[in-house]
PDB file of C-alpha atoms in Angstrom:
ATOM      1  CA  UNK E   1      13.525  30.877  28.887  1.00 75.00           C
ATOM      2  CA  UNK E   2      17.621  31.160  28.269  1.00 74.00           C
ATOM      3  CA  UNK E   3      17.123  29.868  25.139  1.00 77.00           C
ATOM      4  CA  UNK E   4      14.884  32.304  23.872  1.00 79.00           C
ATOM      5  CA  UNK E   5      16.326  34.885  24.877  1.00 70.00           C
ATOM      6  CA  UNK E   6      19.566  33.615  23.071  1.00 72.00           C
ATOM      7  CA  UNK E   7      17.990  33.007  20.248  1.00 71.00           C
ATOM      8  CA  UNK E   8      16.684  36.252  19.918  1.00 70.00           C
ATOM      9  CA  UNK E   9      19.671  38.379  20.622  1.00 66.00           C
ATOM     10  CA  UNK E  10      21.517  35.871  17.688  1.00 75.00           C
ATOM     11  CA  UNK E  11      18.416  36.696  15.384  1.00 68.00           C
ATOM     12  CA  UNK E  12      18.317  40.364  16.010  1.00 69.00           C
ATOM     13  CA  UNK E  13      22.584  40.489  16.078  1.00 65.00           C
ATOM     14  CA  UNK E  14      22.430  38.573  11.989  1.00 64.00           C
ATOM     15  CA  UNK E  15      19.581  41.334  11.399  1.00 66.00           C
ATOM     16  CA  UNK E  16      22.196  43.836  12.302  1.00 61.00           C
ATOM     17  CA  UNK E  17      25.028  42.254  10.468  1.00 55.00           C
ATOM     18  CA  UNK E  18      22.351  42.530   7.160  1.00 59.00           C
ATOM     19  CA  UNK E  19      21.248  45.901   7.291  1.00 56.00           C
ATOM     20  CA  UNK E  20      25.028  47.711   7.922  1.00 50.00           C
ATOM     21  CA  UNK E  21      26.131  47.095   5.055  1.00 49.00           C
ATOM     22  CA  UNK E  22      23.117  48.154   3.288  1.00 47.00           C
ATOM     23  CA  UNK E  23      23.109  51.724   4.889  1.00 45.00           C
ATOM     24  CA  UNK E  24      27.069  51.963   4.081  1.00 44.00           C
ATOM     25  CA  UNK E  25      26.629  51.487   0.860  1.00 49.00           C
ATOM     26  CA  UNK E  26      24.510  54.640   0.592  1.00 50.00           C
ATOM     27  CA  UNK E  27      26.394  56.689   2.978  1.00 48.00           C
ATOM     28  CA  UNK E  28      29.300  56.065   1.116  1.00 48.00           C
ATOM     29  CA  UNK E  29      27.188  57.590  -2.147  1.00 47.00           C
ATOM     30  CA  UNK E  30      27.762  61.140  -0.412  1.00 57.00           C
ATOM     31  CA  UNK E  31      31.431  61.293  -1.425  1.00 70.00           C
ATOM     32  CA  UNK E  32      31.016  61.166  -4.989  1.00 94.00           C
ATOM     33  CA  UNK E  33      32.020  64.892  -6.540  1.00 93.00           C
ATOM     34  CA  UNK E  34      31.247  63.967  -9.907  1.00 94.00           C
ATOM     35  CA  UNK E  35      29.657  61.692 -12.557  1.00 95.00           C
ATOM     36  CA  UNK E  36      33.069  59.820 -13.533  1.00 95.00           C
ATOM     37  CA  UNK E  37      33.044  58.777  -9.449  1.00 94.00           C
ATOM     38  CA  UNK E  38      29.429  57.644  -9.489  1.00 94.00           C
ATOM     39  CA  UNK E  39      29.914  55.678 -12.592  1.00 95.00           C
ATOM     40  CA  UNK E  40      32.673  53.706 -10.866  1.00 94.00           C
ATOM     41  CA  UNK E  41      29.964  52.449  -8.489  1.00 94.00           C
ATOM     42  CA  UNK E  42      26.763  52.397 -10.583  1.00 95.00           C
ATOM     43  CA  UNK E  43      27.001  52.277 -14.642  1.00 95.00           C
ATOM     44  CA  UNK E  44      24.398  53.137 -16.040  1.00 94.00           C
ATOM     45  CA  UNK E  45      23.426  56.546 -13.291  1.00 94.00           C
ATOM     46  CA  UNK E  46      21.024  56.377 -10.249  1.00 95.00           C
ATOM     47  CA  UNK E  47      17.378  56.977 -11.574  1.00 96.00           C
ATOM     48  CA  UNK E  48      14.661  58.025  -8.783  1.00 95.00           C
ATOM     49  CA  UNK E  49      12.125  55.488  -9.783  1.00 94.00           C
ATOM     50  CA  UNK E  50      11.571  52.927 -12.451  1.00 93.00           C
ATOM     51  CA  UNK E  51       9.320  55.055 -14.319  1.00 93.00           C
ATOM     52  CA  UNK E  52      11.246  57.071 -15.401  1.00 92.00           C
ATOM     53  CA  UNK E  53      12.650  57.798 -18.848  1.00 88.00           C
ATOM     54  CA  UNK E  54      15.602  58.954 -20.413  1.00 87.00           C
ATOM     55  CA  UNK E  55      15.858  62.018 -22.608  1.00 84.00           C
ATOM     56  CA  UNK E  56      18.928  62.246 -23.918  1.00 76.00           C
ATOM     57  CA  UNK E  57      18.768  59.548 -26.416  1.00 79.00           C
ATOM     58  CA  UNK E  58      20.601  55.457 -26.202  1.00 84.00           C
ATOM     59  CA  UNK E  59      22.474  54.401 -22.988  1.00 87.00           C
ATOM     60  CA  UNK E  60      24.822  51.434 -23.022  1.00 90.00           C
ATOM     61  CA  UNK E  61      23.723  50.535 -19.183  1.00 93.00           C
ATOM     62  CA  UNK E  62      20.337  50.734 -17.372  1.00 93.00           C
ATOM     63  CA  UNK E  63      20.041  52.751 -14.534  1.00 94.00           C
ATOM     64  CA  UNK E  64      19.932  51.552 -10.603  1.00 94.00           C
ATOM     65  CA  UNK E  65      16.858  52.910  -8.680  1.00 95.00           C
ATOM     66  CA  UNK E  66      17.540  54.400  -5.769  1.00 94.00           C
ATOM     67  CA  UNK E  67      15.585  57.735  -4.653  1.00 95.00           C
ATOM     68  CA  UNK E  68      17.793  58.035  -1.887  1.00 93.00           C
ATOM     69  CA  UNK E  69      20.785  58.265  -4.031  1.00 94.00           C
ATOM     70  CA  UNK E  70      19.316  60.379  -6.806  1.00 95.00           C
ATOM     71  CA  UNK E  71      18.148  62.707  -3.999  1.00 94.00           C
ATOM     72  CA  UNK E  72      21.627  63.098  -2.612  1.00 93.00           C
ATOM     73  CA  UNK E  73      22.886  63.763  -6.649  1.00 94.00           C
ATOM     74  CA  UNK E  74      20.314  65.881  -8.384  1.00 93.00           C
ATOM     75  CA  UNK E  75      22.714  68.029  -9.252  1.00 94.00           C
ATOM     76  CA  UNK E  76      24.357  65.626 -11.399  1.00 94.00           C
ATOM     77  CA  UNK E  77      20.990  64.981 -13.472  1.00 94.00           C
ATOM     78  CA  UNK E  78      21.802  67.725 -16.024  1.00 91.00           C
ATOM     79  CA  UNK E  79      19.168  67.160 -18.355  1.00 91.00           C
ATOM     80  CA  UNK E  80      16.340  66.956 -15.484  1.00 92.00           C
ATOM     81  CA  UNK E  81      14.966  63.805 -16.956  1.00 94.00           C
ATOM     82  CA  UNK E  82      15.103  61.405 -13.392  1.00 94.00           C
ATOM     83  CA  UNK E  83      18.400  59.980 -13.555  1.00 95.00           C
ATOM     84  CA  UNK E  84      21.475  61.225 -12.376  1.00 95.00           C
ATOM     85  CA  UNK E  85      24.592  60.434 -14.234  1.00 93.00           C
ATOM     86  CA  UNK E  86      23.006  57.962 -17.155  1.00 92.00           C
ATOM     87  CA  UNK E  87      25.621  56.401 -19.904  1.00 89.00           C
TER      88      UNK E  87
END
């Protein structure tokens, strides 16, 4: 019974250790002020779904999809088109 017990606190403890850095990493989204900042961390903009498409013409860098982070930075998505940011 010890060992099962141990075995599941080490499984749910690595879980843990997966997820953090996971929910950091979008936390950490919050702090960017403007587009140069985001850029830094994602290239090509944050789009809210894969569907979407881009208005204003070529981009050198596709898009990450993330809802969560385009939701925190719709006002950075000037031309309204689903991604925040694009290049």
């Amino acid at each position: 019974m010890k060992k099962i017990v141990k075995s599941m606190f080490i499984s749910a403890f690595a879980i843990t250790l997966l997820v953090a850095p996971i929910q950091s990493t979008e936390a950490a989204a919050a702090k960017y002020q403007n587009c140069k900042e985001l850029n830094k961390a994602y290239p090509g903009g944050v789009a809210k779904n894969a569907k979407v498409q881009n208005k204003g013409g070529k981009t050198k860098y596709k898009p990450t999809v993330s809802p969560s982070l385009y939701n925190l930075h719709t006002g950075m998505d000037r031309d309204k088109d689903g991604i925040a940011c694009e290049r």
